[in-house]
Backbone as a ProteinNet text record, in pm:
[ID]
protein_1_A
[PRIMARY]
XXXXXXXXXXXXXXXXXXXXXXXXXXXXXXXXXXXXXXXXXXXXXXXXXXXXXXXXXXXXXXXXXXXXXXXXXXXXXXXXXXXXXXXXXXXXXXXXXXXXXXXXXXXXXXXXXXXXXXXXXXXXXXXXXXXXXXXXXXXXXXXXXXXXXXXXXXXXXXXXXXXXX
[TERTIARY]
7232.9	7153.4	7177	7092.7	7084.5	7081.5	7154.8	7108.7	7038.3	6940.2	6801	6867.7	6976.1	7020.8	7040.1	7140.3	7176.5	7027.7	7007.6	6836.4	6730.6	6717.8	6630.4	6703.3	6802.5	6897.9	6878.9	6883.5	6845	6732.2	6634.3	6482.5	6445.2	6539.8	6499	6552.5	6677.8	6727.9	6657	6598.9	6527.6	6417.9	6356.2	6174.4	6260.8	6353.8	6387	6390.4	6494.3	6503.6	6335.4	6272.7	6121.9	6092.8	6070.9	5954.5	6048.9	6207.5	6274.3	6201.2	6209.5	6177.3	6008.5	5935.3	5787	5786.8	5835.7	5821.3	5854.3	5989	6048.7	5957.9	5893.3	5772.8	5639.8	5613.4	5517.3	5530.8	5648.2	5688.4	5703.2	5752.7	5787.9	5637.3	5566.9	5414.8	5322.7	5383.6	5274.7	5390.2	5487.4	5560.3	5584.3	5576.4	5553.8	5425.6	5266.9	5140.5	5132.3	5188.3	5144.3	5262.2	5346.4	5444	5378.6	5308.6	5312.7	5170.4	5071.7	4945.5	4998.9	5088.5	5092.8	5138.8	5233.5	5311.2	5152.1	5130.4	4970.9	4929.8	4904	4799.4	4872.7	4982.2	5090.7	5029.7	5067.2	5063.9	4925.2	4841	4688.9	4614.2	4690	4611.5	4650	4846.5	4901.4	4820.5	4780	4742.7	4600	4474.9	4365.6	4309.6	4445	4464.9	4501.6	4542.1	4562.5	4421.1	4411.6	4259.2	4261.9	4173	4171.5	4117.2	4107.7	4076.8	3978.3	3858.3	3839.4	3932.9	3909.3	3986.1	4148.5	4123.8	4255.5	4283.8	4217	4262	4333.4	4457.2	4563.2	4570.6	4495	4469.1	4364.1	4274.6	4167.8	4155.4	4239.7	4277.7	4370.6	4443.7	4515.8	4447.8	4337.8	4248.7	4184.5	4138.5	4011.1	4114.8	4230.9	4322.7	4340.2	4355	4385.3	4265.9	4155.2	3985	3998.3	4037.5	4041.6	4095.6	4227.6	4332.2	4261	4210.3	4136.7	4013	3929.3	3828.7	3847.1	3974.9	4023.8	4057.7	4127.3	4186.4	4102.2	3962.7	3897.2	3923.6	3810.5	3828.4	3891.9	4003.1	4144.9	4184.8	4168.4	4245.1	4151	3993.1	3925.3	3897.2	3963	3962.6	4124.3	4240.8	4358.2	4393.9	4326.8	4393	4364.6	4190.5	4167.7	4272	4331	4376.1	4541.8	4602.3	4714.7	4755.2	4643.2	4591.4	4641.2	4602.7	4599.6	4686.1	4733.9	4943	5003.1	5023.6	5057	5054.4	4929	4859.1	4973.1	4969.9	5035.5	5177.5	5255.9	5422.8	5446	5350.9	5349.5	5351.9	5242.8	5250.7	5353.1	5465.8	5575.4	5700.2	5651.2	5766.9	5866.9	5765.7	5807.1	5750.8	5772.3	5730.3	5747.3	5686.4	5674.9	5731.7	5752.2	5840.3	5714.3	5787	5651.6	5615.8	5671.8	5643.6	5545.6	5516.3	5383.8	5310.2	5303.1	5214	5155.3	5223.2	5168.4	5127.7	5162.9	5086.4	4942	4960.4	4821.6	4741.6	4757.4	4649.9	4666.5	4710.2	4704.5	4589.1	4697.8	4640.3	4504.9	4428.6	4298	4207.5	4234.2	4157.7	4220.1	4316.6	4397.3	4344.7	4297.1	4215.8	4103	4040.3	3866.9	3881.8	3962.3	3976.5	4009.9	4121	4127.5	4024.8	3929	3835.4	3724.9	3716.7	3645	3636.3	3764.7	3825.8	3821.5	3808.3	3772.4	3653.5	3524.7	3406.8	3405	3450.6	3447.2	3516.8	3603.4	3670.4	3590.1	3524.4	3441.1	3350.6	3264	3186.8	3151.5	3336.2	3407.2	3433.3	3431.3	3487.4	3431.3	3308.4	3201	3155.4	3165.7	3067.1	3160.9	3323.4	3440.2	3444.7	3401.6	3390.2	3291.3	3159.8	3054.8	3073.8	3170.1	3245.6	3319.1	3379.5	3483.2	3426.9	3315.2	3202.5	3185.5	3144.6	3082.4	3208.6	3311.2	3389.8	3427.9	3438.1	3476.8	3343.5	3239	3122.9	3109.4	3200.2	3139.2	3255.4	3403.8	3507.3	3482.5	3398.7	3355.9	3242.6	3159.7	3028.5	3131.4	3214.2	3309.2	3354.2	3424.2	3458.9	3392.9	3273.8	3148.1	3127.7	3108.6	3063.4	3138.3	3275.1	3390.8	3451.4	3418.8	3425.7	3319.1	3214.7	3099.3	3118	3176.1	3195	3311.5	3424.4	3500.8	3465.8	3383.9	3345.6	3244.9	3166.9	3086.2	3198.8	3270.2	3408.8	3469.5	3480.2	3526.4	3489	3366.5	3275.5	3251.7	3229.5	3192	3358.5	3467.9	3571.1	3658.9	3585.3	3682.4	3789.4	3907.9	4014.1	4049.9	3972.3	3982.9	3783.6	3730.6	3653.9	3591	3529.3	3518.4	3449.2	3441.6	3307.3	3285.5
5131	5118	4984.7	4951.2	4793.7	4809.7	4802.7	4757.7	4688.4	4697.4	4562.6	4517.1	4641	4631.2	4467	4380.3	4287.9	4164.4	4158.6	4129.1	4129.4	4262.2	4250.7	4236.1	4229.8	4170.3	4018.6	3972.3	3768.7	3777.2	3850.2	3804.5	3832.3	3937.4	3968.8	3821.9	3784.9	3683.3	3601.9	3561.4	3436	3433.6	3562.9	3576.1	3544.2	3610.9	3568.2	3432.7	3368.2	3234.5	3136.5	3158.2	3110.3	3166.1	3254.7	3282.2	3198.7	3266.3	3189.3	3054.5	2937.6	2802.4	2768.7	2886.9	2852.9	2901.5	2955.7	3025.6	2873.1	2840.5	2717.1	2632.2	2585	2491.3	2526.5	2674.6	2680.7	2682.5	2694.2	2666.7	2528.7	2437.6	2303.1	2237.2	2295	2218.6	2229.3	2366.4	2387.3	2301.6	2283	2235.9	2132.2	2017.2	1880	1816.9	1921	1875.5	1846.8	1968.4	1987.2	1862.7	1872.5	1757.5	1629.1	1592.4	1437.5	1421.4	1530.6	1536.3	1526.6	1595.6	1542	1393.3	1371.9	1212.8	1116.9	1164.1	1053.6	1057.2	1188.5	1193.4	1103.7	1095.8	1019.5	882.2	871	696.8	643.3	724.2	684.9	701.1	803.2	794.2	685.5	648.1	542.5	429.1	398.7	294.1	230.3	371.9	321.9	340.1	357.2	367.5	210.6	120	19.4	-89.7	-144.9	-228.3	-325.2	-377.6	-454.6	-606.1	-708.4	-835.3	-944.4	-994.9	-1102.1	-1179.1	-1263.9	-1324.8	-1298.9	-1207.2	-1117.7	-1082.1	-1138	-1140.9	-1028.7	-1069.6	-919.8	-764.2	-796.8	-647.9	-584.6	-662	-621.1	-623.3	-668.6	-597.2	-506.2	-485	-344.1	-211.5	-279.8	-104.8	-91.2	-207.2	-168.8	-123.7	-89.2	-29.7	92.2	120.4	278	332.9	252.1	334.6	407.5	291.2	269.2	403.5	420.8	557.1	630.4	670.8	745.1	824.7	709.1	726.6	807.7	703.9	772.3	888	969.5	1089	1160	1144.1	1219.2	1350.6	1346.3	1465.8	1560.9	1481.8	1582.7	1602.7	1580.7	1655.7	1751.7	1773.6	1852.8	2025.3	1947.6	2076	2130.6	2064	2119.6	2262.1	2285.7	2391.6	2535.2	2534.9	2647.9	2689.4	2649.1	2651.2	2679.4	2607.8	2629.4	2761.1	2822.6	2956.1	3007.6	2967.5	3120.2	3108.9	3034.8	3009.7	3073.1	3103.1	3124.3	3284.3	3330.2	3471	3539.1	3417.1	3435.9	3495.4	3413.1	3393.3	3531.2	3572.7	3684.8	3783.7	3765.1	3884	3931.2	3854	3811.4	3828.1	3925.1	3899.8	3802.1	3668.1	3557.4	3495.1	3507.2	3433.4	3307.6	3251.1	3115.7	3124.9	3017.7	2997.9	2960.5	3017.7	3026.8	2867.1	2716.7	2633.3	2595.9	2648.3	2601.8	2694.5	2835.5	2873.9	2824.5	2753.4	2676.3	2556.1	2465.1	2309.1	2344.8	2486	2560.1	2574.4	2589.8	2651.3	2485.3	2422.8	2299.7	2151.5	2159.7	2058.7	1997.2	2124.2	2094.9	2062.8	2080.9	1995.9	1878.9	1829.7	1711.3	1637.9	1684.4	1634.8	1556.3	1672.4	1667.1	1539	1532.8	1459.9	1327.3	1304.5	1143.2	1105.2	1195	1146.7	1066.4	1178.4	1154.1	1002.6	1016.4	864.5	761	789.4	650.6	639.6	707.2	713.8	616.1	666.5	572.6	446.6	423.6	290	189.9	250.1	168.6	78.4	171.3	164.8	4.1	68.7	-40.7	-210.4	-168.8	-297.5	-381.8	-306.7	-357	-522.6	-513.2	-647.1	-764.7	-684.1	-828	-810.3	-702.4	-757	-843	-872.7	-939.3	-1074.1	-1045.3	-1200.4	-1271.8	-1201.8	-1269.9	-1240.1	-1225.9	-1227.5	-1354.8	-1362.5	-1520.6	-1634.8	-1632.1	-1770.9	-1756.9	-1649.6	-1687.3	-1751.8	-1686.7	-1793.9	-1924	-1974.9	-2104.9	-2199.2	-2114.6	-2171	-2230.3	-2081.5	-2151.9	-2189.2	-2233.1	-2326.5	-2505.4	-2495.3	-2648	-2648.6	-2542.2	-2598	-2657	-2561.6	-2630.5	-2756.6	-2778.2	-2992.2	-3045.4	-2991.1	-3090	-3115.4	-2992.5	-3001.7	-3122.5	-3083.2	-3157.3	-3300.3	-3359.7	-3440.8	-3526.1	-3448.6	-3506.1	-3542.4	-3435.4	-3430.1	-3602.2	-3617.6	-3737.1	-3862.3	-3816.1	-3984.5	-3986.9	-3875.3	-3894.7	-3985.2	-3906.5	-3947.3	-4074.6	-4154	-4297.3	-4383.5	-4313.3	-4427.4	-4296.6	-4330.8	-4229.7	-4299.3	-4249.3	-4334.7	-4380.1	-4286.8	-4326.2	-4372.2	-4446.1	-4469.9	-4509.6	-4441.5	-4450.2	-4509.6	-4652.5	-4711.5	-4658.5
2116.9	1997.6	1928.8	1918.3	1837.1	1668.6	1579.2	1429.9	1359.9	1282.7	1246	1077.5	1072.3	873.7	905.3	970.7	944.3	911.2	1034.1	1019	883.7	870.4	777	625.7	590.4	480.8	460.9	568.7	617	562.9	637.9	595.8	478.5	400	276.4	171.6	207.2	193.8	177.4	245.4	288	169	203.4	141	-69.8	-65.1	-222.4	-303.2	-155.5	-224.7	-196.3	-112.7	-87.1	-199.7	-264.5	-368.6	-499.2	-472.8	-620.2	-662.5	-502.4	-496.2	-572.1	-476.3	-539.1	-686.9	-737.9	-919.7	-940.8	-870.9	-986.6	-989	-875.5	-853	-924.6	-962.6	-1038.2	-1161.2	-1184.4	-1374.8	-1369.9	-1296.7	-1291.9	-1307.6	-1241.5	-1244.3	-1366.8	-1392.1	-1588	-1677.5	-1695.1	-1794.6	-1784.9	-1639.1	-1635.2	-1676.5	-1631.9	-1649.6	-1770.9	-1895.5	-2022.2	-2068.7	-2048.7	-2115.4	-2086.9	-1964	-1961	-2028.2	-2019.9	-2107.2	-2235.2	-2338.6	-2447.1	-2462.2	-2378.7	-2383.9	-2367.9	-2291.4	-2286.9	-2375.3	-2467.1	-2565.1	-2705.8	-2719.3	-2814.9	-2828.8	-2687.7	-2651.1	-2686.7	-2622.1	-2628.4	-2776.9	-2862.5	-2999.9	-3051.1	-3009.5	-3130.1	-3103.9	-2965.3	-2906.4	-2994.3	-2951.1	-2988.4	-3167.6	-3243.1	-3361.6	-3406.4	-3334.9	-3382.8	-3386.8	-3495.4	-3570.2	-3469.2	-3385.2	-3318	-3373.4	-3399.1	-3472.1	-3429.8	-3507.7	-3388.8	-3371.6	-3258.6	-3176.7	-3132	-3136.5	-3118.8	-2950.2	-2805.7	-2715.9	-2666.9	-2732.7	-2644.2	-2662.4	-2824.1	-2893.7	-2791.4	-2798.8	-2722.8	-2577.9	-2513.1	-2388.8	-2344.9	-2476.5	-2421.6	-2497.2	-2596.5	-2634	-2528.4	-2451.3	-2332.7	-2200.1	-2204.3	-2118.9	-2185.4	-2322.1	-2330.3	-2304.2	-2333.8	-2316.6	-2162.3	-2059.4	-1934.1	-1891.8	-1944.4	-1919.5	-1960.2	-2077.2	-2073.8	-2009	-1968.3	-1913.2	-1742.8	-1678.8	-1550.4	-1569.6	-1658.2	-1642	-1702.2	-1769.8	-1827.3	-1714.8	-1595.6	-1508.3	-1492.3	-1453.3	-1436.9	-1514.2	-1628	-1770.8	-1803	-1838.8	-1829.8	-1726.1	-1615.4	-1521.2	-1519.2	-1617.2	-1588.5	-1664.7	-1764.3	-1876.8	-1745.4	-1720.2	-1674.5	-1523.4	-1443.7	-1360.8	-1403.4	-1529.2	-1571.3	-1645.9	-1669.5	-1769.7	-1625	-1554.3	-1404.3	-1372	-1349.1	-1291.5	-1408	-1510.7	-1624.2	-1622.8	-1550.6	-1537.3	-1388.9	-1308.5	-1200.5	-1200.7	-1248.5	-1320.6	-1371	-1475.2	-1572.1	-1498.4	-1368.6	-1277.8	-1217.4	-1202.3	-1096	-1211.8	-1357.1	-1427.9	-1475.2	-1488.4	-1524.9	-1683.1	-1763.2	-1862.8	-1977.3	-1952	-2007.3	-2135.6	-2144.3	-2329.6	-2417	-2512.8	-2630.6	-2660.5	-2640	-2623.9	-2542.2	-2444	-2333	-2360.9	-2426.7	-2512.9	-2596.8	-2664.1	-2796	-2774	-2640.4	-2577.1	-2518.4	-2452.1	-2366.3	-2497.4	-2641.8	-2716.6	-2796.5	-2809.1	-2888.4	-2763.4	-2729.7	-2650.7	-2582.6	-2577.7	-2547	-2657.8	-2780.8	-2877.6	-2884.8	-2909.3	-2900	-2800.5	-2671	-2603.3	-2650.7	-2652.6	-2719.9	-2808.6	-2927.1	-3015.9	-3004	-2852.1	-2812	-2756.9	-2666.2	-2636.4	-2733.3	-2855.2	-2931.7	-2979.9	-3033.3	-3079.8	-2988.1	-2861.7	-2739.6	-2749.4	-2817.9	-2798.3	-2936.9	-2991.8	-3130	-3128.9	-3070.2	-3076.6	-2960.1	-2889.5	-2790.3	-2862.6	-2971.6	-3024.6	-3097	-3198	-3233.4	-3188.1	-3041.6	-2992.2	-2914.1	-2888.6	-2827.3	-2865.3	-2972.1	-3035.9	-3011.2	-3039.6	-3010.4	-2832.5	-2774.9	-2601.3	-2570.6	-2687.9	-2605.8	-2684.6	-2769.5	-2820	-2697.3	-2686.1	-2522.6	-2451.8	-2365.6	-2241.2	-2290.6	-2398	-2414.2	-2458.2	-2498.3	-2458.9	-2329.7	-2266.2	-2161.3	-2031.2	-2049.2	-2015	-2027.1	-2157.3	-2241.1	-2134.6	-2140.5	-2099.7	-1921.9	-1874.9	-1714.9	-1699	-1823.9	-1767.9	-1816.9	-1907.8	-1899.5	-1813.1	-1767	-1646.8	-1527.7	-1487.5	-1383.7	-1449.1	-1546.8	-1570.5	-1549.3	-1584.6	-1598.4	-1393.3	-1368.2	-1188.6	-1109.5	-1206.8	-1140.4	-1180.6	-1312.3	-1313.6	-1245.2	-1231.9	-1131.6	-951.4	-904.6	-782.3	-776.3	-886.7	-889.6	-903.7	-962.4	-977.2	-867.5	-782.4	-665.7	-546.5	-567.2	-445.5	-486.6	-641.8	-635.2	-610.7	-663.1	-605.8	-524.2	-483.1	-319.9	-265.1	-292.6	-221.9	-99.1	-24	171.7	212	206.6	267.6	423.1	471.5	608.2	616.4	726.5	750.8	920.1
[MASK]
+++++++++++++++++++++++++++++++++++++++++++++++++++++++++++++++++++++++++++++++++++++++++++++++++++++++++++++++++++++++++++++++++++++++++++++++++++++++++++++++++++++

């Protein structure tokens, strides 16, 4: 007669610490998403909260970078809550429950959303007129430069230093 107790003790073994690993990985994944979504949302309000100036150059290329962040993660921030709700549903099933902190980022955070967006819609708005300010020196800066090329290319060609006969 053969014994399977030892056997199926291992596999029970086994199947525990596999599911232990995936819980940790599925709590690790709602409580990193929602943490680095608020850290974004920090950065990106303080960011596009600051008055941008004419001729202000650097201001205005790092609002048209938080717009930017914004704009890229629109998607995936939009499709993350509903999917994090179900892992959440999942966990619970599995006698796992979340700390009342990612309760309270899951019910906060998606207006906080809504609302940076909002504010990128508005600061665009804003900054538009100083972007089509710098479209145009910087036009002005590379049509001097084309004369100033063209004029060198002509001094060249009349005292050309190596002439071939």
């Amino acid at each position: 007669r053969l014994s399977i107790r030892p056997f199926k003790q291992n596999l029970l073994n086994v199947v525990r610490k596999w599911s232990l690993m995936f819980k940790t990985h599925l709590i690790d994944h709602v409580t990193n998403s929602l943490k680095n979504l608020q850290d974004f949302i920090k950065v990106t309000t303080s960011g596009l909260t600051v008055e941008v100036e004419d001729g202000d150059y650097e201001g205005l290329v790092a609002c048209m970078g938080n717009l930017l962040n914004v704009r890229d993660r629109t998607a995936l921030t939009d499709e993350m809550f509903e999917p994090l709700k179900q892992t959440i549903d999942l966990l619970k099933s599995y006698d796992h429950e979340m700390s009342e902190e990612v309760h309270q980022q899951l019910q906060e955070l998606p207006e906080q959303w809504n609302n940076v967006k909002k504010q990128g819609v508005m600061v665009k708005q804003q900054v538009a007129p100083l972007q089509a300010n710098e479209v145009a020196i910087i036009r002005r800066k590379c049509t001097s430069f084309d004369v100033k090329q063209h004029e060198f290319r002509e001094m060249f060609r009349k005292d050309a230093p190596f002439k071939y006969a």
